[in-house]
Amino acid sequence: MKKIYHLSTCDTCQRIIKELQPLEGFIFQDIKTEAITPEQLEEMHTLTQSYEALFSKRARLFRERGLNEKTLTETDYKNLILEQYTFLKRPVIIVDNKIFVGNSKKVVAAAFEDIHP
């Protein structure tokens, strides 16, 4: 499977998708208009072995809710991501059995190498 979970309103996501072109055979899911299902999150978790790795601590709501002052469990991270799309670290790029999470240059470069060997 080749899939990218992103936000169409996120300039960073759009820049990364443009950098990774051509993306033939990829499915794009805008997580704002098409919510992540528990099954999709479970699939991501299987590849990362961590809900925390999928969680964006940069999300505005993370500080607004005071979550930065709490000790969160894997279950907390899972529930928060399912509750509010902004808690998913973006973009999430899945290429077969590999996952690339976030927008760091290193992650994007690794995804590019995997997509365009």
PDB file of C-alpha atoms in Angstrom:
ATOM      1  CA  MET A   1       0.000   0.000   0.000  1.00  0.00           C
ATOM      2  CA  LYS A   2       1.117   3.520  -0.767  1.00  0.00           C
ATOM      3  CA  LYS A   3      -0.666   6.176   1.227  1.00  0.00           C
ATOM      4  CA  ILE A   4      -0.139   9.687   2.532  1.00  0.00           C
ATOM      5  CA  TYR A   5      -2.100  11.078   5.457  1.00  0.00           C
ATOM      6  CA  HIS A   6      -1.931  14.870   5.288  1.00  0.00           C
ATOM      7  CA  LEU A   7      -3.759  18.141   5.786  1.00  0.00           C
ATOM      8  CA  SER A   8      -4.671  19.964   2.590  1.00  0.00           C
ATOM      9  CA  THR A   9      -4.569  23.253   4.520  1.00  0.00           C
ATOM     10  CA  CYS A  10      -1.013  22.634   5.767  1.00  0.00           C
ATOM     11  CA  ASP A  11       1.618  24.410   3.670  1.00  0.00           C
ATOM     12  CA  THR A  12       4.346  22.094   4.968  1.00  0.00           C
ATOM     13  CA  CYS A  13       2.400  18.968   3.963  1.00  0.00           C
ATOM     14  CA  GLN A  14       1.756  20.416   0.520  1.00  0.00           C
ATOM     15  CA  ARG A  15       5.443  21.355   0.075  1.00  0.00           C
ATOM     16  CA  ILE A  16       6.551  17.836   1.034  1.00  0.00           C
ATOM     17  CA  ILE A  17       4.037  16.187  -1.305  1.00  0.00           C
ATOM     18  CA  LYS A  18       5.341  18.424  -4.110  1.00  0.00           C
ATOM     19  CA  GLU A  19       8.964  17.480  -3.259  1.00  0.00           C
ATOM     20  CA  LEU A  20       8.106  13.768  -3.396  1.00  0.00           C
ATOM     21  CA  GLN A  21       6.572  13.896  -6.885  1.00  0.00           C
ATOM     22  CA  PRO A  22       5.878  11.856  -8.897  1.00  0.00           C
ATOM     23  CA  LEU A  23       3.664   9.896  -6.527  1.00  0.00           C
ATOM     24  CA  GLU A  24       2.037   7.384  -8.831  1.00  0.00           C
ATOM     25  CA  GLY A  25      -0.205   4.839  -7.152  1.00  0.00           C
ATOM     26  CA  PHE A  26      -0.482   6.766  -3.889  1.00  0.00           C
ATOM     27  CA  ILE A  27      -3.736   7.265  -2.015  1.00  0.00           C
ATOM     28  CA  PHE A  28      -4.062  10.669  -0.353  1.00  0.00           C
ATOM     29  CA  GLN A  29      -6.196  11.121   2.738  1.00  0.00           C
ATOM     30  CA  ASP A  30      -6.895  14.623   4.015  1.00  0.00           C
ATOM     31  CA  ILE A  31      -7.301  13.895   7.724  1.00  0.00           C
ATOM     32  CA  LYS A  32      -9.424  17.004   8.254  1.00  0.00           C
ATOM     33  CA  THR A  33     -12.141  15.958   5.814  1.00  0.00           C
ATOM     34  CA  GLU A  34     -11.726  12.181   6.170  1.00  0.00           C
ATOM     35  CA  ALA A  35     -11.058  11.262   9.785  1.00  0.00           C
ATOM     36  CA  ILE A  36      -8.551   8.586  10.674  1.00  0.00           C
ATOM     37  CA  THR A  37     -10.275   5.348  11.606  1.00  0.00           C
ATOM     38  CA  PRO A  38      -9.188   3.227  14.576  1.00  0.00           C
ATOM     39  CA  GLU A  39      -8.118   0.573  12.052  1.00  0.00           C
ATOM     40  CA  GLN A  40      -5.926   3.038  10.145  1.00  0.00           C
ATOM     41  CA  LEU A  41      -4.314   4.234  13.372  1.00  0.00           C
ATOM     42  CA  GLU A  42      -3.725   0.621  14.394  1.00  0.00           C
ATOM     43  CA  GLU A  43      -2.000  -0.008  11.057  1.00  0.00           C
ATOM     44  CA  MET A  44       0.277   2.999  11.658  1.00  0.00           C
ATOM     45  CA  HIS A  45       0.962   1.742  15.190  1.00  0.00           C
ATOM     46  CA  THR A  46       1.921  -1.688  13.863  1.00  0.00           C
ATOM     47  CA  LEU A  47       4.592  -0.025  11.710  1.00  0.00           C
ATOM     48  CA  THR A  48       5.901   2.374  14.398  1.00  0.00           C
ATOM     49  CA  GLN A  49       5.212   0.306  17.545  1.00  0.00           C
ATOM     50  CA  SER A  50       4.400   3.611  19.268  1.00  0.00           C
ATOM     51  CA  TYR A  51       1.418   5.955  19.417  1.00  0.00           C
ATOM     52  CA  GLU A  52       3.725   8.598  20.877  1.00  0.00           C
ATOM     53  CA  ALA A  53       5.815   8.503  17.670  1.00  0.00           C
ATOM     54  CA  LEU A  54       2.640   9.375  15.739  1.00  0.00           C
ATOM     55  CA  PHE A  55       1.671  12.176  18.135  1.00  0.00           C
ATOM     56  CA  SER A  56       2.406  15.826  17.413  1.00  0.00           C
ATOM     57  CA  LYS A  57       3.547  17.635  20.526  1.00  0.00           C
ATOM     58  CA  ARG A  58       3.626  20.815  18.431  1.00  0.00           C
ATOM     59  CA  ALA A  59      -0.159  20.856  18.077  1.00  0.00           C
ATOM     60  CA  ARG A  60      -1.641  24.037  19.547  1.00  0.00           C
ATOM     61  CA  LEU A  61      -4.140  21.998  21.554  1.00  0.00           C
ATOM     62  CA  PHE A  62      -1.290  20.125  23.250  1.00  0.00           C
ATOM     63  CA  ARG A  63      -0.395  23.226  25.267  1.00  0.00           C
ATOM     64  CA  GLU A  64      -3.912  24.690  25.390  1.00  0.00           C
ATOM     65  CA  ARG A  65      -5.187  21.583  27.162  1.00  0.00           C
ATOM     66  CA  GLY A  66      -2.169  21.483  29.462  1.00  0.00           C
ATOM     67  CA  LEU A  67      -1.186  18.079  28.098  1.00  0.00           C
ATOM     68  CA  ASN A  68       2.456  19.180  28.070  1.00  0.00           C
ATOM     69  CA  GLU A  69       2.328  19.153  31.883  1.00  0.00           C
ATOM     70  CA  LYS A  70       0.928  15.628  32.128  1.00  0.00           C
ATOM     71  CA  THR A  71       2.488  12.212  31.778  1.00  0.00           C
ATOM     72  CA  LEU A  72       0.637  10.594  28.905  1.00  0.00           C
ATOM     73  CA  THR A  73       0.367   6.863  28.264  1.00  0.00           C
ATOM     74  CA  GLU A  74       0.273   5.096  24.904  1.00  0.00           C
ATOM     75  CA  THR A  75      -3.507   4.777  25.371  1.00  0.00           C
ATOM     76  CA  ASP A  76      -3.756   8.540  25.960  1.00  0.00           C
ATOM     77  CA  TYR A  77      -1.821   9.254  22.754  1.00  0.00           C
ATOM     78  CA  LYS A  78      -4.019   6.832  20.806  1.00  0.00           C
ATOM     79  CA  ASN A  79      -7.270   8.338  22.104  1.00  0.00           C
ATOM     80  CA  LEU A  80      -6.114  11.920  21.541  1.00  0.00           C
ATOM     81  CA  ILE A  81      -5.136  11.207  17.915  1.00  0.00           C
ATOM     82  CA  LEU A  82      -8.526   9.599  17.270  1.00  0.00           C
ATOM     83  CA  GLU A  83     -10.325  12.472  19.006  1.00  0.00           C
ATOM     84  CA  GLN A  84      -8.593  15.351  17.194  1.00  0.00           C
ATOM     85  CA  TYR A  85      -6.845  15.136  13.819  1.00  0.00           C
ATOM     86  CA  THR A  86      -4.368  17.897  14.732  1.00  0.00           C
ATOM     87  CA  PHE A  87      -2.652  15.513  17.146  1.00  0.00           C
ATOM     88  CA  LEU A  88      -1.369  13.321  14.302  1.00  0.00           C
ATOM     89  CA  LYS A  89       2.197  14.218  13.350  1.00  0.00           C
ATOM     90  CA  ARG A  90       2.065  15.025   9.654  1.00  0.00           C
ATOM     91  CA  PRO A  91       2.488  13.930   7.026  1.00  0.00           C
ATOM     92  CA  VAL A  92       2.390  10.177   7.528  1.00  0.00           C
ATOM     93  CA  ILE A  93       3.731   8.393   4.459  1.00  0.00           C
ATOM     94  CA  ILE A  94       3.277   4.645   4.132  1.00  0.00           C
ATOM     95  CA  VAL A  95       5.161   2.784   1.412  1.00  0.00           C
ATOM     96  CA  ASP A  96       4.419  -0.928   1.560  1.00  0.00           C
ATOM     97  CA  ASN A  97       5.636  -1.961   5.036  1.00  0.00           C
ATOM     98  CA  LYS A  98       7.585   1.218   5.804  1.00  0.00           C
ATOM     99  CA  ILE A  99       6.304   4.335   7.521  1.00  0.00           C
ATOM    100  CA  PHE A 100       7.675   7.863   7.512  1.00  0.00           C
ATOM    101  CA  VAL A 101       6.215  10.198  10.132  1.00  0.00           C
ATOM    102  CA  GLY A 102       6.629  13.948  10.307  1.00  0.00           C
ATOM    103  CA  ASN A 103       8.263  16.673   8.313  1.00  0.00           C
ATOM    104  CA  SER A 104      11.918  16.640   9.317  1.00  0.00           C
ATOM    105  CA  LYS A 105      14.386  16.827   6.430  1.00  0.00           C
ATOM    106  CA  LYS A 106      15.781  13.425   7.405  1.00  0.00           C
ATOM    107  CA  VAL A 107      12.344  11.748   7.318  1.00  0.00           C
ATOM    108  CA  VAL A 108      11.384  13.389   4.022  1.00  0.00           C
ATOM    109  CA  ALA A 109      14.727  12.401   2.449  1.00  0.00           C
ATOM    110  CA  ALA A 110      14.288   8.804   3.607  1.00  0.00           C
ATOM    111  CA  ALA A 111      10.755   8.715   2.175  1.00  0.00           C
ATOM    112  CA  PHE A 112      12.015  10.122  -1.125  1.00  0.00           C
ATOM    113  CA  GLU A 113      14.728   7.454  -1.317  1.00  0.00           C
ATOM    114  CA  ASP A 114      12.160   4.735  -0.680  1.00  0.00           C
ATOM    115  CA  ILE A 115       9.654   6.117  -3.213  1.00  0.00           C
ATOM    116  CA  HIS A 116      12.274   6.821  -5.897  1.00  0.00           C
ATOM    117  CA  PRO A 117      15.034   4.212  -5.429  1.00  0.00           C
TER     118      PRO A 117
END
